């Protein structure tokens, strides 16, 4: 996997922000491609990008395993067929999904916190 020369560009794409209008992929092929791309980056980039990519690896493994699929052969094929151009393209698409999910998680967390604050205020004695 050390054959990839575009790791710097792919790593930068992983770290940059993107449009929140991106949809989360729902097909196995897209998730396996993202798993391959983030795995390649995690094994070839410098810290802290490698650590961020490993977190993305765990996210995509979780998505695939939630479907109960064995991704071993599909991942092997994706890793073997991934080119530098394919890595850049996949990284941009996968990073956009991760950013979308992170934004959604933040929104949900803010909603929970707002409800908790409201409950605290309502539970306090009136002055």
mmCIF file of C-alpha atoms in Angstrom:
data_model
loop_
_atom_site.group_PDB
_atom_site.id
_atom_site.type_symbol
_atom_site.label_atom_id
_atom_site.label_comp_id
_atom_site.label_asym_id
_atom_site.label_seq_id
_atom_site.Cartn_x
_atom_site.Cartn_y
_atom_site.Cartn_z
ATOM 1 C CA UNK A 1 0.000 0.000 0.000
ATOM 2 C CA UNK A 2 3.003 2.311 0.182
ATOM 3 C CA UNK A 3 2.728 2.799 -3.611
ATOM 4 C CA UNK A 4 0.397 5.758 -3.236
ATOM 5 C CA UNK A 5 2.055 9.071 -3.968
ATOM 6 C CA UNK A 6 -1.072 11.194 -3.623
ATOM 7 C CA UNK A 7 -1.417 10.563 0.108
ATOM 8 C CA UNK A 8 -0.658 14.207 0.859
ATOM 9 C CA UNK A 9 -3.491 15.430 -1.353
ATOM 10 C CA UNK A 10 -5.867 12.757 -0.076
ATOM 11 C CA UNK A 11 -4.937 13.526 3.496
ATOM 12 C CA UNK A 12 -5.631 17.199 2.945
ATOM 13 C CA UNK A 13 -9.017 16.335 1.470
ATOM 14 C CA UNK A 14 -9.796 14.222 4.532
ATOM 15 C CA UNK A 15 -9.053 17.142 6.813
ATOM 16 C CA UNK A 16 -10.906 19.886 4.930
ATOM 17 C CA UNK A 17 -14.541 20.830 5.454
ATOM 18 C CA UNK A 18 -17.246 20.223 2.851
ATOM 19 C CA UNK A 19 -20.878 20.786 2.008
ATOM 20 C CA UNK A 20 -23.398 19.695 4.633
ATOM 21 C CA UNK A 21 -25.836 18.808 1.855
ATOM 22 C CA UNK A 22 -23.949 15.589 1.121
ATOM 23 C CA UNK A 23 -25.965 12.451 1.607
ATOM 24 C CA UNK A 24 -24.746 9.441 3.526
ATOM 25 C CA UNK A 25 -24.045 6.527 1.183
ATOM 26 C CA UNK A 26 -26.341 3.563 1.675
ATOM 27 C CA UNK A 27 -24.688 1.008 -0.589
ATOM 28 C CA UNK A 28 -21.996 -1.477 0.334
ATOM 29 C CA UNK A 29 -19.747 -0.608 -2.622
ATOM 30 C CA UNK A 30 -19.475 3.050 -1.579
ATOM 31 C CA UNK A 31 -18.744 2.099 2.011
ATOM 32 C CA UNK A 32 -16.096 -0.454 0.994
ATOM 33 C CA UNK A 33 -14.457 2.142 -1.250
ATOM 34 C CA UNK A 34 -14.405 4.587 1.679
ATOM 35 C CA UNK A 35 -13.045 1.898 3.962
ATOM 36 C CA UNK A 36 -10.235 1.189 1.494
ATOM 37 C CA UNK A 37 -9.398 4.871 1.032
ATOM 38 C CA UNK A 38 -9.344 5.671 4.742
ATOM 39 C CA UNK A 39 -7.362 2.515 5.499
ATOM 40 C CA UNK A 40 -4.729 3.494 2.920
ATOM 41 C CA UNK A 41 -4.480 6.990 4.393
ATOM 42 C CA UNK A 42 -4.317 5.678 7.962
ATOM 43 C CA UNK A 43 -1.351 3.500 7.028
ATOM 44 C CA UNK A 44 0.535 6.071 4.981
ATOM 45 C CA UNK A 45 -0.102 9.518 6.455
ATOM 46 C CA UNK A 46 1.671 11.347 9.242
ATOM 47 C CA UNK A 47 0.044 11.866 12.634
ATOM 48 C CA UNK A 48 -2.552 13.294 13.382
ATOM 49 C CA UNK A 49 -4.065 12.637 9.918
ATOM 50 C CA UNK A 50 -3.382 8.918 10.310
ATOM 51 C CA UNK A 51 -5.323 8.911 13.584
ATOM 52 C CA UNK A 52 -8.233 10.781 12.007
ATOM 53 C CA UNK A 53 -8.248 8.341 9.111
ATOM 54 C CA UNK A 54 -8.284 5.393 11.532
ATOM 55 C CA UNK A 55 -11.392 6.860 13.168
ATOM 56 C CA UNK A 56 -12.956 6.985 9.708
ATOM 57 C CA UNK A 57 -11.939 3.355 9.133
ATOM 58 C CA UNK A 58 -13.871 2.404 12.275
ATOM 59 C CA UNK A 59 -16.918 4.385 11.100
ATOM 60 C CA UNK A 60 -17.041 2.633 7.717
ATOM 61 C CA UNK A 61 -16.398 -0.807 9.214
ATOM 62 C CA UNK A 62 -19.300 -0.158 11.573
ATOM 63 C CA UNK A 63 -21.609 0.801 8.708
ATOM 64 C CA UNK A 64 -20.705 -2.310 6.755
ATOM 65 C CA UNK A 65 -20.922 -4.665 9.729
ATOM 66 C CA UNK A 66 -24.296 -3.221 10.730
ATOM 67 C CA UNK A 67 -25.596 -4.736 7.504
ATOM 68 C CA UNK A 68 -24.155 -8.113 8.492
ATOM 69 C CA UNK A 69 -21.909 -8.254 5.442
ATOM 70 C CA UNK A 70 -18.528 -9.921 5.054
ATOM 71 C CA UNK A 71 -16.470 -7.219 3.373
ATOM 72 C CA UNK A 72 -13.148 -9.106 3.219
ATOM 73 C CA UNK A 73 -13.093 -9.900 -0.500
ATOM 74 C CA UNK A 74 -14.648 -6.590 -1.514
ATOM 75 C CA UNK A 75 -12.039 -4.706 0.546
ATOM 76 C CA UNK A 76 -9.208 -6.751 -0.927
ATOM 77 C CA UNK A 77 -10.420 -5.920 -4.437
ATOM 78 C CA UNK A 78 -10.888 -2.234 -3.621
ATOM 79 C CA UNK A 79 -7.390 -1.984 -2.145
ATOM 80 C CA UNK A 80 -5.857 -3.737 -5.139
ATOM 81 C CA UNK A 81 -7.705 -1.574 -7.680
ATOM 82 C CA UNK A 82 -7.382 1.803 -5.921
ATOM 83 C CA UNK A 83 -5.368 4.287 -7.971
ATOM 84 C CA UNK A 84 -4.102 7.695 -6.877
ATOM 85 C CA UNK A 85 -6.935 9.346 -8.799
ATOM 86 C CA UNK A 86 -9.438 6.923 -7.309
ATOM 87 C CA UNK A 87 -8.030 7.602 -3.858
ATOM 88 C CA UNK A 88 -8.435 11.359 -4.267
ATOM 89 C CA UNK A 89 -12.000 10.985 -5.565
ATOM 90 C CA UNK A 90 -13.010 8.512 -2.862
ATOM 91 C CA UNK A 91 -11.380 10.587 -0.143
ATOM 92 C CA UNK A 92 -13.300 13.700 -1.158
ATOM 93 C CA UNK A 93 -16.632 11.828 -1.252
ATOM 94 C CA UNK A 94 -16.009 9.932 1.979
ATOM 95 C CA UNK A 95 -14.800 13.034 3.825
ATOM 96 C CA UNK A 96 -17.977 14.807 2.759
ATOM 97 C CA UNK A 97 -20.033 12.004 4.283
ATOM 98 C CA UNK A 98 -18.029 12.129 7.502
ATOM 99 C CA UNK A 99 -18.488 15.895 7.692
ATOM 100 C CA UNK A 100 -22.238 15.513 7.103
ATOM 101 C CA UNK A 101 -22.492 12.915 9.877
ATOM 102 C CA UNK A 102 -20.384 15.028 12.255
ATOM 103 C CA UNK A 103 -22.569 18.072 11.614
ATOM 104 C CA UNK A 104 -25.692 15.996 12.224
ATOM 105 C CA UNK A 105 -24.226 14.621 15.464
ATOM 106 C CA UNK A 106 -23.403 18.146 16.616
ATOM 107 C CA UNK A 107 -26.943 19.315 15.819
ATOM 108 C CA UNK A 108 -28.435 16.422 17.786
ATOM 109 C CA UNK A 109 -26.110 17.088 20.713
ATOM 110 C CA UNK A 110 -27.114 20.750 20.709
ATOM 111 C CA UNK A 111 -30.792 19.750 20.763
ATOM 112 C CA UNK A 112 -30.234 17.421 23.716
ATOM 113 C CA UNK A 113 -28.285 20.087 25.594
ATOM 114 C CA UNK A 114 -31.001 22.688 24.927
ATOM 115 C CA UNK A 115 -33.679 20.342 26.302
ATOM 116 C CA UNK A 116 -31.565 19.636 29.382
ATOM 117 C CA UNK A 117 -31.060 23.355 29.979
ATOM 118 C CA UNK A 118 -34.791 23.963 29.604
ATOM 119 C CA UNK A 119 -35.561 21.195 32.096
ATOM 120 C CA UNK A 120 -33.085 22.689 34.564
ATOM 121 C CA UNK A 121 -34.612 26.157 34.225
ATOM 122 C CA UNK A 122 -38.154 24.823 34.567
ATOM 123 C CA UNK A 123 -37.177 22.761 37.592
ATOM 124 C CA UNK A 124 -35.671 25.753 39.445
ATOM 125 C CA UNK A 125 -37.835 27.605 41.955
ATOM 126 C CA UNK A 126 -39.262 30.908 40.749
ATOM 127 C CA UNK A 127 -37.680 34.016 42.308
#
